[in-house]
PDB file of C-alpha atoms and ligand atoms in Angstrom:
ATOM      1  CA  UNK A  74     -11.625  12.214   7.390  1.00  0.00           C
ATOM      2  CA  UNK A  75     -10.903   8.429   8.212  1.00  0.00           C
ATOM      3  CA  UNK A  76     -11.990   6.938  11.299  1.00  0.00           C
ATOM      4  CA  UNK A  77     -10.516   7.378  14.623  1.00  0.00           C
ATOM      5  CA  UNK A  78      -9.017   4.548  16.252  1.00  0.00           C
ATOM      6  CA  UNK A  79     -12.314   3.861  18.948  1.00  0.00           C
ATOM      7  CA  UNK A  80     -14.203   3.673  15.383  1.00  0.00           C
ATOM      8  CA  UNK A  81     -11.896   1.071  13.828  1.00  0.00           C
ATOM      9  CA  UNK A  82     -12.372  -0.787  17.303  1.00  0.00           C
ATOM     10  CA  UNK A  83     -15.255  -0.981  17.695  1.00  0.00           C
ATOM     11  CA  UNK A  84     -16.347  -2.435  13.849  1.00  0.00           C
ATOM     12  CA  UNK A  85     -13.753  -4.873  15.138  1.00  0.00           C
ATOM     13  CA  UNK A  86     -15.165  -5.368  18.027  1.00  0.00           C
ATOM     14  CA  UNK A  87     -18.405  -6.094  15.620  1.00  0.00           C
ATOM     15  CA  UNK A  88     -16.710  -8.576  13.430  1.00  0.00           C
ATOM     16  CA  UNK A  89     -15.141 -10.589  15.765  1.00  0.00           C
ATOM     17  CA  UNK A  90     -17.331 -10.259  18.963  1.00  0.00           C
ATOM     18  CA  UNK A  91     -15.800  -8.896  22.347  1.00  0.00           C
ATOM     19  CA  UNK A  92     -12.520 -10.656  23.305  1.00  0.00           C
ATOM     20  CA  UNK A  93     -12.437 -12.180  19.516  1.00  0.00           C
ATOM     21  CA  UNK A  94      -9.750 -12.498  17.223  1.00  0.00           C
ATOM     22  CA  UNK A  95     -10.101 -11.529  13.430  1.00  0.00           C
ATOM     23  CA  UNK A  96      -9.697 -14.482  10.897  1.00  0.00           C
ATOM     24  CA  UNK A  97      -6.344 -14.868   9.683  1.00  0.00           C
ATOM     25  CA  UNK A  98      -4.989 -13.130   6.277  1.00  0.00           C
ATOM     26  CA  UNK A  99      -4.276 -14.652   3.045  1.00  0.00           C
ATOM     27  CA  UNK A 100      -0.640 -14.414   3.650  1.00  0.00           C
ATOM     28  CA  UNK A 101      -0.850 -17.072   6.492  1.00  0.00           C
ATOM     29  CA  UNK A 102      -1.069 -19.769   3.403  1.00  0.00           C
ATOM     30  CA  UNK A 103       2.109 -18.366   1.482  1.00  0.00           C
ATOM     31  CA  UNK A 104       5.025 -20.036   1.065  1.00  0.00           C
ATOM     32  CA  UNK A 105       7.176 -16.849   2.370  1.00  0.00           C
ATOM     33  CA  UNK A 106       4.908 -16.386   5.508  1.00  0.00           C
ATOM     34  CA  UNK A 107       7.893 -16.701   8.068  1.00  0.00           C
ATOM     35  CA  UNK A 108       5.839 -18.331  10.962  1.00  0.00           C
ATOM     36  CA  UNK A 109       4.118 -21.893  11.921  1.00  0.00           C
ATOM     37  CA  UNK A 110       3.580 -23.280  14.707  1.00  0.00           C
ATOM     38  CA  UNK A 111       5.527 -26.188  15.831  1.00  0.00           C
ATOM     39  CA  UNK A 112       4.775 -28.268  19.518  1.00  0.00           C
ATOM     40  CA  UNK A 113       1.814 -25.118  20.411  1.00  0.00           C
ATOM     41  CA  UNK A 114       4.516 -22.518  20.215  1.00  0.00           C
ATOM     42  CA  UNK A 115       5.131 -20.624  17.010  1.00  0.00           C
ATOM     43  CA  UNK A 116       8.317 -20.497  15.491  1.00  0.00           C
ATOM     44  CA  UNK A 117      10.382 -19.434  12.183  1.00  0.00           C
ATOM     45  CA  UNK A 118      10.403 -21.895   9.480  1.00  0.00           C
ATOM     46  CA  UNK A 119      12.761 -24.350   8.306  1.00  0.00           C
ATOM     47  CA  UNK A 120      15.274 -22.083   5.501  1.00  0.00           C
ATOM     48  CA  UNK A 121      15.027 -24.137   2.812  1.00  0.00           C
ATOM     49  CA  UNK A 122      18.039 -24.558   0.268  1.00  0.00           C
ATOM     50  CA  UNK A 123      19.346 -22.229  -2.134  1.00  0.00           C
ATOM     51  CA  UNK A 124      16.747 -23.149  -5.043  1.00  0.00           C
ATOM     52  CA  UNK A 125      15.711 -20.391  -8.052  1.00  0.00           C
ATOM     53  CA  UNK A 126      13.922 -17.590  -7.247  1.00  0.00           C
ATOM     54  CA  UNK A 127      10.221 -17.039  -8.978  1.00  0.00           C
ATOM     55  CA  UNK A 128      10.194 -14.747 -12.407  1.00  0.00           C
ATOM     56  CA  UNK A 129       8.294 -11.344 -11.461  1.00  0.00           C
ATOM     57  CA  UNK A 130       5.842 -10.225 -13.346  1.00  0.00           C
ATOM     58  CA  UNK A 131       6.536  -8.044 -16.317  1.00  0.00           C
ATOM     59  CA  UNK A 132      10.222 -10.273 -16.116  1.00  0.00           C
ATOM     60  CA  UNK A 133       9.432 -13.550 -16.738  1.00  0.00           C
ATOM     61  CA  UNK A 134       7.803 -14.216 -20.372  1.00  0.00           C
ATOM     62  CA  UNK A 135       4.874 -16.193 -19.202  1.00  0.00           C
ATOM     63  CA  UNK A 136       4.060 -13.253 -16.670  1.00  0.00           C
ATOM     64  CA  UNK A 137       3.044  -9.846 -18.304  1.00  0.00           C
ATOM     65  CA  UNK A 138       3.727  -6.585 -16.489  1.00  0.00           C
ATOM     66  CA  UNK A 139       0.070  -5.451 -15.543  1.00  0.00           C
ATOM     67  CA  UNK A 140       0.955  -1.804 -15.572  1.00  0.00           C
ATOM     68  CA  UNK A 141       1.927  -2.314 -19.128  1.00  0.00           C
ATOM     69  CA  UNK A 142      -1.188  -4.318 -20.490  1.00  0.00           C
ATOM     70  CA  UNK A 143      -3.873  -4.800 -18.103  1.00  0.00           C
ATOM     71  CA  UNK A 144      -4.042  -0.923 -15.928  1.00  0.00           C
ATOM     72  CA  UNK A 145      -7.614  -0.435 -14.622  1.00  0.00           C
ATOM     73  CA  UNK A 146      -8.327   3.675 -14.805  1.00  0.00           C
ATOM     74  CA  UNK A 147     -10.949   3.414 -11.852  1.00  0.00           C
ATOM     75  CA  UNK A 148      -8.300   2.629  -9.632  1.00  0.00           C
ATOM     76  CA  UNK A 149      -5.925   5.871 -10.630  1.00  0.00           C
ATOM     77  CA  UNK A 150      -6.029   8.496  -7.748  1.00  0.00           C
ATOM     78  CA  UNK A 151      -3.522  11.142  -8.950  1.00  0.00           C
ATOM     79  CA  UNK A 152      -1.375  11.561 -12.411  1.00  0.00           C
ATOM     80  CA  UNK A 153       1.045  13.528 -14.159  1.00  0.00           C
ATOM     81  CA  UNK A 154       3.280  12.909 -17.281  1.00  0.00           C
ATOM     82  CA  UNK A 155       5.477  10.540 -15.271  1.00  0.00           C
ATOM     83  CA  UNK A 156       3.567   9.200 -12.623  1.00  0.00           C
ATOM     84  CA  UNK A 157       0.370   7.169 -11.949  1.00  0.00           C
ATOM     85  CA  UNK A 158      -0.551   6.710  -7.932  1.00  0.00           C
ATOM     86  CA  UNK A 159      -3.231   3.923  -7.424  1.00  0.00           C
ATOM     87  CA  UNK A 160      -5.648   2.787  -4.780  1.00  0.00           C
ATOM     88  CA  UNK A 161      -6.873  -1.308  -4.531  1.00  0.00           C
ATOM     89  CA  UNK A 162      -9.590  -0.700  -5.703  1.00  0.00           C
ATOM     90  CA  UNK A 163     -11.859  -1.098  -2.102  1.00  0.00           C
ATOM     91  CA  UNK A 164     -11.457   0.102   1.349  1.00  0.00           C
ATOM     92  CA  UNK A 165      -8.619  -2.360   3.196  1.00  0.00           C
ATOM     93  CA  UNK A 166      -7.862  -2.659   6.585  1.00  0.00           C
ATOM     94  CA  UNK A 167      -5.754   0.875   6.562  1.00  0.00           C
ATOM     95  CA  UNK A 168      -7.523   3.967   6.053  1.00  0.00           C
ATOM     96  CA  UNK A 169      -5.506   4.362   2.998  1.00  0.00           C
ATOM     97  CA  UNK A 170      -3.090   2.472   1.296  1.00  0.00           C
ATOM     98  CA  UNK A 171      -1.332   3.945  -2.269  1.00  0.00           C
ATOM     99  CA  UNK A 172       0.742   2.728  -5.039  1.00  0.00           C
ATOM    100  CA  UNK A 173       2.802   5.057  -6.738  1.00  0.00           C
ATOM    101  CA  UNK A 174       4.163   3.944 -10.190  1.00  0.00           C
ATOM    102  CA  UNK A 175       6.162   5.240 -12.904  1.00  0.00           C
ATOM    103  CA  UNK A 176       4.386   5.861 -16.154  1.00  0.00           C
ATOM    104  CA  UNK A 177       7.193   4.200 -18.321  1.00  0.00           C
ATOM    105  CA  UNK A 178       8.066  -0.104 -17.473  1.00  0.00           C
ATOM    106  CA  UNK A 179      11.237   0.801 -15.457  1.00  0.00           C
ATOM    107  CA  UNK A 180      12.042  -0.034 -12.205  1.00  0.00           C
ATOM    108  CA  UNK A 181      13.705   0.984  -8.575  1.00  0.00           C
ATOM    109  CA  UNK A 182      17.608   1.891  -9.159  1.00  0.00           C
ATOM    110  CA  UNK A 183      16.676   2.432 -13.321  1.00  0.00           C
ATOM    111  CA  UNK A 184      15.269   6.147 -12.709  1.00  0.00           C
ATOM    112  CA  UNK A 185      17.318   8.841 -14.497  1.00  0.00           C
ATOM    113  CA  UNK A 186      18.509  11.874 -11.964  1.00  0.00           C
ATOM    114  CA  UNK A 187      15.349  13.749 -12.659  1.00  0.00           C
ATOM    115  CA  UNK A 188      12.810  10.898 -12.042  1.00  0.00           C
ATOM    116  CA  UNK A 189      14.058   9.839  -9.246  1.00  0.00           C
ATOM    117  CA  UNK A 190      14.016  14.398  -7.798  1.00  0.00           C
ATOM    118  CA  UNK A 191      10.053  13.512  -8.502  1.00  0.00           C
ATOM    119  CA  UNK A 192       9.949  10.893  -7.021  1.00  0.00           C
ATOM    120  CA  UNK A 193      11.683  12.274  -3.591  1.00  0.00           C
ATOM    121  CA  UNK A 194       9.329  15.306  -3.990  1.00  0.00           C
ATOM    122  CA  UNK A 195       6.016  13.601  -4.496  1.00  0.00           C
ATOM    123  CA  UNK A 196       6.424  10.814  -1.886  1.00  0.00           C
ATOM    124  CA  UNK A 197       7.312  13.746   0.881  1.00  0.00           C
ATOM    125  CA  UNK A 198       4.305  15.877  -0.321  1.00  0.00           C
ATOM    126  CA  UNK A 199       2.106  12.633  -0.267  1.00  0.00           C
ATOM    127  CA  UNK A 200       3.391  11.853   3.612  1.00  0.00           C
ATOM    128  CA  UNK A 201       2.554  14.757   5.059  1.00  0.00           C
ATOM    129  CA  UNK A 202      -1.274  15.283   2.940  1.00  0.00           C
ATOM    130  CA  UNK A 203      -1.881  11.893   4.402  1.00  0.00           C
ATOM    131  CA  UNK A 204       0.157  13.041   7.496  1.00  0.00           C
ATOM    132  CA  UNK A 205      -1.988  15.818   8.079  1.00  0.00           C
ATOM    133  CA  UNK A 206      -5.523  14.006   7.832  1.00  0.00           C
ATOM    134  CA  UNK A 207      -7.194  13.736  11.241  1.00  0.00           C
ATOM    135  CA  UNK A 208      -6.696  10.033  12.774  1.00  0.00           C
ATOM    136  CA  UNK A 209      -3.809   9.693  11.071  1.00  0.00           C
ATOM    137  CA  UNK A 210      -0.571   8.052  13.165  1.00  0.00           C
ATOM    138  CA  UNK A 211       1.749   7.933  10.424  1.00  0.00           C
ATOM    139  CA  UNK A 212       2.602   7.081   6.576  1.00  0.00           C
ATOM    140  CA  UNK A 213       4.715   4.221   5.720  1.00  0.00           C
ATOM    141  CA  UNK A 214       6.753   4.119   2.422  1.00  0.00           C
ATOM    142  CA  UNK A 215       7.345   0.460   1.253  1.00  0.00           C
ATOM    143  CA  UNK A 216       9.677  -0.396  -1.898  1.00  0.00           C
ATOM    144  CA  UNK A 217       9.014  -4.478  -2.238  1.00  0.00           C
ATOM    145  CA  UNK A 218       9.809  -5.699  -5.725  1.00  0.00           C
ATOM    146  CA  UNK A 219       9.965  -9.542  -5.714  1.00  0.00           C
ATOM    147  CA  UNK A 220       6.413  -9.279  -7.550  1.00  0.00           C
ATOM    148  CA  UNK A 221       6.689  -7.131 -10.056  1.00  0.00           C
ATOM    149  CA  UNK A 222       9.847  -5.412 -11.798  1.00  0.00           C
ATOM    150  CA  UNK A 223       7.677  -2.379 -12.371  1.00  0.00           C
ATOM    151  CA  UNK A 224       8.531   0.632 -10.395  1.00  0.00           C
ATOM    152  CA  UNK A 225       6.033   0.618  -7.601  1.00  0.00           C
ATOM    153  CA  UNK A 226       5.786   2.086  -4.052  1.00  0.00           C
ATOM    154  CA  UNK A 227       3.710   1.474  -1.247  1.00  0.00           C
ATOM    155  CA  UNK A 228       2.385   4.117   1.242  1.00  0.00           C
ATOM    156  CA  UNK A 229       0.666   2.458   4.205  1.00  0.00           C
ATOM    157  CA  UNK A 230      -1.300   5.037   6.271  1.00  0.00           C
ATOM    158  CA  UNK A 231      -2.146   3.053   9.891  1.00  0.00           C
ATOM    159  CA  UNK A 232      -4.144   4.765  11.770  1.00  0.00           C
ATOM    160  CA  UNK A 233      -2.927   7.130  15.602  1.00  0.00           C
ATOM    161  CA  UNK A 234      -3.891   4.864  18.310  1.00  0.00           C
ATOM    162  CA  UNK A 235      -4.225   2.043  17.349  1.00  0.00           C
ATOM    163  CA  UNK A 236      -2.447  -0.967  19.403  1.00  0.00           C
ATOM    164  CA  UNK A 237      -0.937  -3.415  18.040  1.00  0.00           C
ATOM    165  CA  UNK A 238      -1.307  -1.904  14.827  1.00  0.00           C
ATOM    166  CA  UNK A 239       2.230  -0.301  13.782  1.00  0.00           C
ATOM    167  CA  UNK A 240       5.713  -0.494  12.140  1.00  0.00           C
ATOM    168  CA  UNK A 241       6.183  -2.923   9.548  1.00  0.00           C
ATOM    169  CA  UNK A 242       2.609  -5.363  10.766  1.00  0.00           C
ATOM    170  CA  UNK A 243       0.527  -2.711   9.847  1.00  0.00           C
ATOM    171  CA  UNK A 244       1.242  -4.176   5.911  1.00  0.00           C
ATOM    172  CA  UNK A 245      -0.167  -7.209   7.571  1.00  0.00           C
ATOM    173  CA  UNK A 246      -2.983  -6.129   8.986  1.00  0.00           C
ATOM    174  CA  UNK A 247      -4.069  -4.185   6.305  1.00  0.00           C
ATOM    175  CA  UNK A 248      -5.003  -8.077   5.395  1.00  0.00           C
ATOM    176  CA  UNK A 249      -6.963  -8.357   8.966  1.00  0.00           C
ATOM    177  CA  UNK A 250      -8.853  -5.220  10.448  1.00  0.00           C
ATOM    178  CA  UNK A 251     -12.784  -5.206   8.545  1.00  0.00           C
ATOM    179  CA  UNK A 252     -12.531  -2.013   6.025  1.00  0.00           C
ATOM    180  CA  UNK A 253     -14.444   0.554   6.605  1.00  0.00           C
ATOM    181  CA  UNK A 254     -16.731   2.647   4.483  1.00  0.00           C
ATOM    182  CA  UNK A 255     -16.445   3.255   0.660  1.00  0.00           C
ATOM    183  CA  UNK A 256     -17.687   6.455   0.994  1.00  0.00           C
ATOM    184  CA  UNK A 257     -15.375   7.876   4.046  1.00  0.00           C
ATOM    185  CA  UNK A 258     -12.209   6.053   1.911  1.00  0.00           C
ATOM    186  CA  UNK A 259     -13.820   8.030  -1.386  1.00  0.00           C
ATOM    187  CA  UNK A 260     -13.426  11.350   0.170  1.00  0.00           C
ATOM    188  CA  UNK A 261     -10.138  10.463   1.677  1.00  0.00           C
ATOM    189  CA  UNK A 262      -8.613   9.348  -1.666  1.00  0.00           C
ATOM    190  CA  UNK A 263     -10.345  12.631  -3.481  1.00  0.00           C
ATOM    191  CA  UNK A 264      -8.308  14.958  -0.286  1.00  0.00           C
ATOM    192  CA  UNK A 265      -5.422  13.413  -0.730  1.00  0.00           C
ATOM    193  CA  UNK A 266      -5.487  13.777  -4.865  1.00  0.00           C
ATOM    194  CA  UNK A 267      -6.586  17.354  -4.631  1.00  0.00           C
ATOM    195  CA  UNK A 268      -4.187  19.098  -2.628  1.00  0.00           C
ATOM    196  CA  UNK A 269      -1.272  16.723  -4.622  1.00  0.00           C
ATOM    197  CA  UNK A 270      -2.704  18.079  -7.645  1.00  0.00           C
ATOM    198  CA  UNK A 271      -1.718  21.876  -6.016  1.00  0.00           C
ATOM    199  CA  UNK A 272       2.098  21.176  -7.336  1.00  0.00           C
ATOM    200  CA  UNK A 273       1.167  19.179 -10.700  1.00  0.00           C
ATOM    201  CA  UNK A 274      -0.403  16.732 -12.298  1.00  0.00           C
ATOM    202  CA  UNK A 275      -4.621  15.543 -12.759  1.00  0.00           C
ATOM    203  CA  UNK A 276      -7.078  14.622  -9.757  1.00  0.00           C
ATOM    204  CA  UNK A 277      -9.008  11.629 -10.840  1.00  0.00           C
ATOM    205  CA  UNK A 278     -10.465  10.027  -7.482  1.00  0.00           C
TER     206      UNK A 278
HETATM  207 ZN1   ZN B 281       4.729  -2.424 -16.962  1.00  0.00          ZN
END
């Protein structure tokens, strides 16, 4: 079962030291990271003049779709005829982070009504299953589509009572908090996959 906030906190203290600070995640170096230090204070970055956006994977001819060409079967948690649920390949800072993809190459907004209905049902079940696990405070469901053109929706489960890991910054904390034990994480993936398969599809984790 997922770790308690106290267990995660003790790992943070063991990593950073009592009162210590965890290192910056890779997103701190991203061009799209919105903050920078100016004269010793945090400030929003300057907004640049409008320009060309970078091409997305699966849309730009120079950037093939990784879901269609390079999907890793080891990452599949659950799948059925139309959907594939994957994990990041290893534990991360949040107790569970999952990605739901369509099997076919299409984007959010292009699903027919039947697929859109299936997405709603699967997402609702997934959130309910994960939020019923011990020590989970909430599951955030996020669709960002600026990197890849293949339908993918994130499910970020956060630890209950671990402050200040709330709201949309929980996605950033996922790359900051030191990951927990792999066997705990794999057991939780197995639980989620088994419960989701009660409505159909195949558990793979
Ligand atoms: Zn694709």
